[in-house]
Amino acid sequence: MSNVKEQSVRVMVDMSATLMHYGHVRLLKKAKNYFKDKKVTVVVGLTTDDEVIKHKGYRPEIPFKGRKELLEAIEYVDEVVPTTWKITEETITKYSIDFLVHGSDNSNNVKNIIQFDRTEGVSSEMLRVRALNSIIQKRNSSKPMYTPGPSNLSLDNVLDLRGVFGRDDQEYDHIEETVLNNILALTGHDHIVRMQGSATTAIDVATTNFVVGSVLIVVSGYYSKRLIEIYNRKKHLMPKTTITIIDYLELEDELKKNRKFDWISAAYTETAGGFLADIQLLHNLAKAKEAKLFLDATASINLEDHHNLADACAFSSCKGLGGLTGAGFITFKEGCLSNEKPTNLPWSLDIATYQNKMTTGPYHAICSLYTISKNFERVKNNVRKSKDIFLKKYADRIVRPEKDQAQLSTLFKATNLKAEKGVTYSPRAVTEGNAIICHLGDMFSEHDDIGQLYNNLKID
């Protein structure tokens, strides 16, 4: 009898196995084959559901009964027993265990431990992330978006969401500081203000508080015309502000005129026309008029260069930034914001409301940008590659010369634009016989997949 006992050994492998994978199987196989000259009984010490909740903070995807059944079906497993999170000497004694086997992340404090390196490239947590990414990819592919934003979802958008609050939440404070600093790096400006809303909200606040006085609006399409409407609707609040309107094609003539302004206001990119303004020309105009330059940049931020040539910009969290909708931003250089501003402003139009964080902020929209903001370049490069593919595919239909084309969208000849699935873009203003396609649907695509969404289009 003693000889039989010497030739056998009981080995416990402790695990939670909340999501079974091949790393678990490899560990069990190593445990079973570790003692070449002995009969090995492999006992899995399986963490109970309550212990998983207590130590990992969530209920396991597969409950204990199901995890036990899966493990018992593996040829290297002889027994499965319930255990606490950490294996104790009491557990070892209770199940007559000779050795405890664990991965290299072992934290158990017992005698006779055998450790194996973890299997690289797989873990239950990795599987959770991959599963979530599969859900996101499926939703993106089942509903391709040819619109200017919001477009498809990113895994980063979703993983970065969490419970947050605007006061005394150090985690959120760090997230917001990171995101805002990374956005400022795109614009080259000194200050940033964030608010719940859209770019339109941000424009409304900026044009009430400091883009005031004598303002020259340069009209190049729908969004620059919107600036006119924004000013006209609040004349009663701003009796000292006047607007002058010129067409973009009149810029060269305006440069020859001897008149001064406080601000030049324009849209850098006109989404509905796929038009890109000449930022250097607008900058030169502002210098000639001894004015500051304000841009509606929601369709250009991160996608176009040289926002630093403007003194102030307004834009949103979606479109080129790649975040979720719900945040508007104003960025501006030192000296733009004067101490003098209209009095008795509505609460929602006073920039101090947002500077002093006196309302609920766009917390989740900002969270959705946390990881993305650390690599805005990837979003830009994906959109540019997507546009390049479209331009080559439909080279005979492209309307604008390259220098006048926005990265966000492309104006092309088409009497009818449809997609087998997904959502195409019906702009508020487009010339007859033309259509607009937007390229944000590829902002989070894998490199080799960029451009495939255009195979879904039917263009007449």
mmCIF file with all atom_site columns, C-alpha atoms in Angstrom, residues 248-360:
data_model
loop_
_atom_site.group_PDB
_atom_site.id
_atom_site.type_symbol
_atom_site.label_atom_id
_atom_site.label_alt_id
_atom_site.label_comp_id
_atom_site.label_asym_id
_atom_site.label_entity_id
_atom_site.label_seq_id
_atom_site.pdbx_PDB_ins_code
_atom_site.Cartn_x
_atom_site.Cartn_y
_atom_site.Cartn_z
_atom_site.occupancy
_atom_site.B_iso_or_equiv
_atom_site.pdbx_formal_charge
_atom_site.auth_seq_id
_atom_site.auth_comp_id
_atom_site.auth_asym_id
_atom_site.auth_atom_id
_atom_site.pdbx_PDB_model_num
ATOM 1   C CA . TYR A 1 248 ? -15.709 83.084 -50.522 1.00 0.00 ? 248 TYR A CA 1
ATOM 2   C CA . LEU A 1 249 ? -15.025 83.887 -54.193 1.00 0.00 ? 249 LEU A CA 1
ATOM 3   C CA . GLU A 1 250 ? -14.769 87.574 -53.227 1.00 0.00 ? 250 GLU A CA 1
ATOM 4   C CA . LEU A 1 251 ? -11.795 87.059 -50.888 1.00 0.00 ? 251 LEU A CA 1
ATOM 5   C CA . GLU A 1 252 ? -9.181  88.321 -53.315 1.00 0.00 ? 252 GLU A CA 1
ATOM 6   C CA . ASP A 1 253 ? -11.204 91.471 -53.956 1.00 0.00 ? 253 ASP A CA 1
ATOM 7   C CA . GLU A 1 254 ? -11.738 91.978 -50.224 1.00 0.00 ? 254 GLU A CA 1
ATOM 8   C CA . LEU A 1 255 ? -7.977  91.899 -49.660 1.00 0.00 ? 255 LEU A CA 1
ATOM 9   C CA . LYS A 1 256 ? -7.721  95.008 -51.837 1.00 0.00 ? 256 LYS A CA 1
ATOM 10  C CA . LYS A 1 257 ? -10.307 96.948 -49.837 1.00 0.00 ? 257 LYS A CA 1
ATOM 11  C CA . ASN A 1 258 ? -9.176  99.268 -47.083 1.00 0.00 ? 258 ASN A CA 1
ATOM 12  C CA . ARG A 1 259 ? -11.577 98.307 -44.295 1.00 0.00 ? 259 ARG A CA 1
ATOM 13  C CA . LYS A 1 260 ? -10.965 96.805 -40.884 1.00 0.00 ? 260 LYS A CA 1
ATOM 14  C CA . PHE A 1 261 ? -12.824 94.249 -38.761 1.00 0.00 ? 261 PHE A CA 1
ATOM 15  C CA . ASP A 1 262 ? -12.533 92.786 -35.300 1.00 0.00 ? 262 ASP A CA 1
ATOM 16  C CA . TRP A 1 263 ? -13.144 89.209 -36.472 1.00 0.00 ? 263 TRP A CA 1
ATOM 17  C CA . ILE A 1 264 ? -13.207 87.160 -39.655 1.00 0.00 ? 264 ILE A CA 1
ATOM 18  C CA . SER A 1 265 ? -15.608 84.221 -39.276 1.00 0.00 ? 265 SER A CA 1
ATOM 19  C CA . ALA A 1 266 ? -15.653 81.239 -41.650 1.00 0.00 ? 266 ALA A CA 1
ATOM 20  C CA . ALA A 1 267 ? -16.115 77.498 -41.989 1.00 0.00 ? 267 ALA A CA 1
ATOM 21  C CA . TYR A 1 268 ? -12.861 75.661 -42.693 1.00 0.00 ? 268 TYR A CA 1
ATOM 22  C CA . THR A 1 269 ? -14.697 72.737 -44.314 1.00 0.00 ? 269 THR A CA 1
ATOM 23  C CA . GLU A 1 270 ? -18.136 72.733 -45.895 1.00 0.00 ? 270 GLU A CA 1
ATOM 24  C CA . THR A 1 271 ? -19.426 69.187 -45.452 1.00 0.00 ? 271 THR A CA 1
ATOM 25  C CA . ALA A 1 272 ? -22.389 69.472 -47.808 1.00 0.00 ? 272 ALA A CA 1
ATOM 26  C CA . GLY A 1 273 ? -20.168 70.643 -50.645 1.00 0.00 ? 273 GLY A CA 1
ATOM 27  C CA . GLY A 1 274 ? -17.058 68.672 -49.829 1.00 0.00 ? 274 GLY A CA 1
ATOM 28  C CA . PHE A 1 275 ? -15.244 72.024 -49.937 1.00 0.00 ? 275 PHE A CA 1
ATOM 29  C CA . LEU A 1 276 ? -12.034 72.961 -48.162 1.00 0.00 ? 276 LEU A CA 1
ATOM 30  C CA . ALA A 1 277 ? -11.307 76.636 -47.638 1.00 0.00 ? 277 ALA A CA 1
ATOM 31  C CA . ASP A 1 278 ? -7.768  77.941 -48.088 1.00 0.00 ? 278 ASP A CA 1
ATOM 32  C CA . ILE A 1 279 ? -6.748  78.398 -44.459 1.00 0.00 ? 279 ILE A CA 1
ATOM 33  C CA . GLN A 1 280 ? -3.674  80.431 -45.393 1.00 0.00 ? 280 GLN A CA 1
ATOM 34  C CA . LEU A 1 281 ? -5.821  82.788 -47.452 1.00 0.00 ? 281 LEU A CA 1
ATOM 35  C CA . LEU A 1 282 ? -8.246  83.252 -44.550 1.00 0.00 ? 282 LEU A CA 1
ATOM 36  C CA . HIS A 1 283 ? -5.308  83.865 -42.229 1.00 0.00 ? 283 HIS A CA 1
ATOM 37  C CA . ASN A 1 284 ? -3.871  86.460 -44.622 1.00 0.00 ? 284 ASN A CA 1
ATOM 38  C CA . LEU A 1 285 ? -7.261  88.157 -44.850 1.00 0.00 ? 285 LEU A CA 1
ATOM 39  C CA . ALA A 1 286 ? -7.452  88.401 -41.059 1.00 0.00 ? 286 ALA A CA 1
ATOM 40  C CA . LYS A 1 287 ? -3.976  89.957 -40.909 1.00 0.00 ? 287 LYS A CA 1
ATOM 41  C CA . ALA A 1 288 ? -4.827  92.451 -43.654 1.00 0.00 ? 288 ALA A CA 1
ATOM 42  C CA . LYS A 1 289 ? -7.999  93.472 -41.840 1.00 0.00 ? 289 LYS A CA 1
ATOM 43  C CA . GLU A 1 290 ? -6.221  93.620 -38.454 1.00 0.00 ? 290 GLU A CA 1
ATOM 44  C CA . ALA A 1 291 ? -8.769  91.056 -37.299 1.00 0.00 ? 291 ALA A CA 1
ATOM 45  C CA . LYS A 1 292 ? -8.778  87.736 -35.474 1.00 0.00 ? 292 LYS A CA 1
ATOM 46  C CA . LEU A 1 293 ? -9.891  84.571 -37.281 1.00 0.00 ? 293 LEU A CA 1
ATOM 47  C CA . PHE A 1 294 ? -12.690 82.328 -35.959 1.00 0.00 ? 294 PHE A CA 1
ATOM 48  C CA . LEU A 1 295 ? -13.410 78.963 -37.556 1.00 0.00 ? 295 LEU A CA 1
ATOM 49  C CA . ASP A 1 296 ? -16.336 76.588 -37.471 1.00 0.00 ? 296 ASP A CA 1
ATOM 50  C CA . ALA A 1 297 ? -13.980 73.588 -37.356 1.00 0.00 ? 297 ALA A CA 1
ATOM 51  C CA . THR A 1 298 ? -16.303 70.708 -36.581 1.00 0.00 ? 298 THR A CA 1
ATOM 52  C CA . ALA A 1 299 ? -15.798 69.159 -40.040 1.00 0.00 ? 299 ALA A CA 1
ATOM 53  C CA . SER A 1 300 ? -12.064 69.894 -40.150 1.00 0.00 ? 300 SER A CA 1
ATOM 54  C CA . ILE A 1 301 ? -10.656 69.291 -36.673 1.00 0.00 ? 301 ILE A CA 1
ATOM 55  C CA . ASN A 1 302 ? -8.023  66.522 -36.738 1.00 0.00 ? 302 ASN A CA 1
ATOM 56  C CA . LEU A 1 303 ? -8.674  65.914 -40.444 1.00 0.00 ? 303 LEU A CA 1
ATOM 57  C CA . GLU A 1 304 ? -7.137  69.125 -41.811 1.00 0.00 ? 304 GLU A CA 1
ATOM 58  C CA . ASP A 1 305 ? -3.926  70.888 -40.825 1.00 0.00 ? 305 ASP A CA 1
ATOM 59  C CA . HIS A 1 306 ? -3.011  74.349 -39.514 1.00 0.00 ? 306 HIS A CA 1
ATOM 60  C CA . HIS A 1 307 ? -5.881  75.139 -37.152 1.00 0.00 ? 307 HIS A CA 1
ATOM 61  C CA . ASN A 1 308 ? -3.248  77.178 -35.308 1.00 0.00 ? 308 ASN A CA 1
ATOM 62  C CA . LEU A 1 309 ? -3.611  79.837 -38.029 1.00 0.00 ? 309 LEU A CA 1
ATOM 63  C CA . ALA A 1 310 ? -7.005  80.630 -36.519 1.00 0.00 ? 310 ALA A CA 1
ATOM 64  C CA . ASP A 1 311 ? -7.322  82.507 -33.237 1.00 0.00 ? 311 ASP A CA 1
ATOM 65  C CA . ALA A 1 312 ? -10.339 80.489 -32.140 1.00 0.00 ? 312 ALA A CA 1
ATOM 66  C CA . CYS A 1 313 ? -12.251 77.385 -33.234 1.00 0.00 ? 313 CYS A CA 1
ATOM 67  C CA . ALA A 1 314 ? -15.485 75.631 -32.345 1.00 0.00 ? 314 ALA A CA 1
ATOM 68  C CA . PHE A 1 315 ? -16.215 71.952 -32.982 1.00 0.00 ? 315 PHE A CA 1
ATOM 69  C CA . SER A 1 316 ? -17.858 68.825 -31.581 1.00 0.00 ? 316 SER A CA 1
ATOM 70  C CA . SER A 1 317 ? -16.777 65.518 -30.040 1.00 0.00 ? 317 SER A CA 1
ATOM 71  C CA . CYS A 1 318 ? -17.840 63.421 -33.028 1.00 0.00 ? 318 CYS A CA 1
ATOM 72  C CA . LYS A 1 319 ? -16.819 63.824 -36.669 1.00 0.00 ? 319 LYS A CA 1
ATOM 73  C CA . GLY A 1 320 ? -13.041 64.094 -36.960 1.00 0.00 ? 320 GLY A CA 1
ATOM 74  C CA . LEU A 1 321 ? -12.278 63.545 -33.287 1.00 0.00 ? 321 LEU A CA 1
ATOM 75  C CA . GLY A 1 322 ? -14.003 60.157 -33.274 1.00 0.00 ? 322 GLY A CA 1
ATOM 76  C CA . GLY A 1 323 ? -15.806 60.483 -29.951 1.00 0.00 ? 323 GLY A CA 1
ATOM 77  C CA . LEU A 1 324 ? -19.442 59.993 -29.052 1.00 0.00 ? 324 LEU A CA 1
ATOM 78  C CA . THR A 1 325 ? -21.826 62.856 -29.676 1.00 0.00 ? 325 THR A CA 1
ATOM 79  C CA . GLY A 1 326 ? -22.707 65.257 -26.912 1.00 0.00 ? 326 GLY A CA 1
ATOM 80  C CA . ALA A 1 327 ? -19.732 67.579 -26.375 1.00 0.00 ? 327 ALA A CA 1
ATOM 81  C CA . GLY A 1 328 ? -19.019 70.962 -27.907 1.00 0.00 ? 328 GLY A CA 1
ATOM 82  C CA . PHE A 1 329 ? -15.599 72.611 -27.636 1.00 0.00 ? 329 PHE A CA 1
ATOM 83  C CA . ILE A 1 330 ? -14.257 76.129 -28.004 1.00 0.00 ? 330 ILE A CA 1
ATOM 84  C CA . THR A 1 331 ? -10.498 76.581 -28.260 1.00 0.00 ? 331 THR A CA 1
ATOM 85  C CA . PHE A 1 332 ? -8.842  79.984 -28.422 1.00 0.00 ? 332 PHE A CA 1
ATOM 86  C CA . LYS A 1 333 ? -5.581  81.845 -28.071 1.00 0.00 ? 333 LYS A CA 1
ATOM 87  C CA . GLU A 1 334 ? -4.629  84.080 -25.182 1.00 0.00 ? 334 GLU A CA 1
ATOM 88  C CA . GLY A 1 335 ? -6.144  87.532 -25.605 1.00 0.00 ? 335 GLY A CA 1
ATOM 89  C CA . CYS A 1 336 ? -9.299  86.472 -27.460 1.00 0.00 ? 336 CYS A CA 1
ATOM 90  C CA . LEU A 1 337 ? -11.588 86.564 -24.455 1.00 0.00 ? 337 LEU A CA 1
ATOM 91  C CA . SER A 1 338 ? -12.115 90.153 -23.349 1.00 0.00 ? 338 SER A CA 1
ATOM 92  C CA . ASN A 1 339 ? -13.292 91.201 -19.916 1.00 0.00 ? 339 ASN A CA 1
ATOM 93  C CA . GLU A 1 340 ? -16.060 93.128 -21.665 1.00 0.00 ? 340 GLU A CA 1
ATOM 94  C CA . LYS A 1 341 ? -19.046 91.119 -22.878 1.00 0.00 ? 341 LYS A CA 1
ATOM 95  C CA . PRO A 1 342 ? -22.793 91.589 -23.244 1.00 0.00 ? 342 PRO A CA 1
ATOM 96  C CA . THR A 1 343 ? -24.582 91.841 -19.912 1.00 0.00 ? 343 THR A CA 1
ATOM 97  C CA . ASN A 1 344 ? -27.556 89.809 -18.753 1.00 0.00 ? 344 ASN A CA 1
ATOM 98  C CA . LEU A 1 345 ? -26.708 86.900 -20.996 1.00 0.00 ? 345 LEU A CA 1
ATOM 99  C CA . PRO A 1 346 ? -28.872 83.792 -20.851 1.00 0.00 ? 346 PRO A CA 1
ATOM 100 C CA . TRP A 1 347 ? -27.259 81.199 -18.593 1.00 0.00 ? 347 TRP A CA 1
ATOM 101 C CA . SER A 1 348 ? -26.644 78.812 -21.498 1.00 0.00 ? 348 SER A CA 1
ATOM 102 C CA . LEU A 1 349 ? -24.874 81.469 -23.614 1.00 0.00 ? 349 LEU A CA 1
ATOM 103 C CA . ASP A 1 350 ? -22.484 82.763 -20.960 1.00 0.00 ? 350 ASP A CA 1
ATOM 104 C CA . ILE A 1 351 ? -19.053 81.195 -21.428 1.00 0.00 ? 351 ILE A CA 1
ATOM 105 C CA . ALA A 1 352 ? -18.404 81.582 -17.679 1.00 0.00 ? 352 ALA A CA 1
ATOM 106 C CA . THR A 1 353 ? -21.110 78.960 -17.087 1.00 0.00 ? 353 THR A CA 1
ATOM 107 C CA . TYR A 1 354 ? -18.862 76.379 -18.744 1.00 0.00 ? 354 TYR A CA 1
ATOM 108 C CA . GLN A 1 355 ? -15.521 77.736 -17.599 1.00 0.00 ? 355 GLN A CA 1
ATOM 109 C CA . ASN A 1 356 ? -16.667 77.481 -14.007 1.00 0.00 ? 356 ASN A CA 1
ATOM 110 C CA . LYS A 1 357 ? -18.334 74.105 -14.639 1.00 0.00 ? 357 LYS A CA 1
ATOM 111 C CA . MET A 1 358 ? -21.684 75.275 -13.332 1.00 0.00 ? 358 MET A CA 1
ATOM 112 C CA . THR A 1 359 ? -23.697 72.741 -15.335 1.00 0.00 ? 359 THR A CA 1
ATOM 113 C CA . THR A 1 360 ? -23.464 69.002 -15.904 1.00 0.00 ? 360 THR A CA 1
#
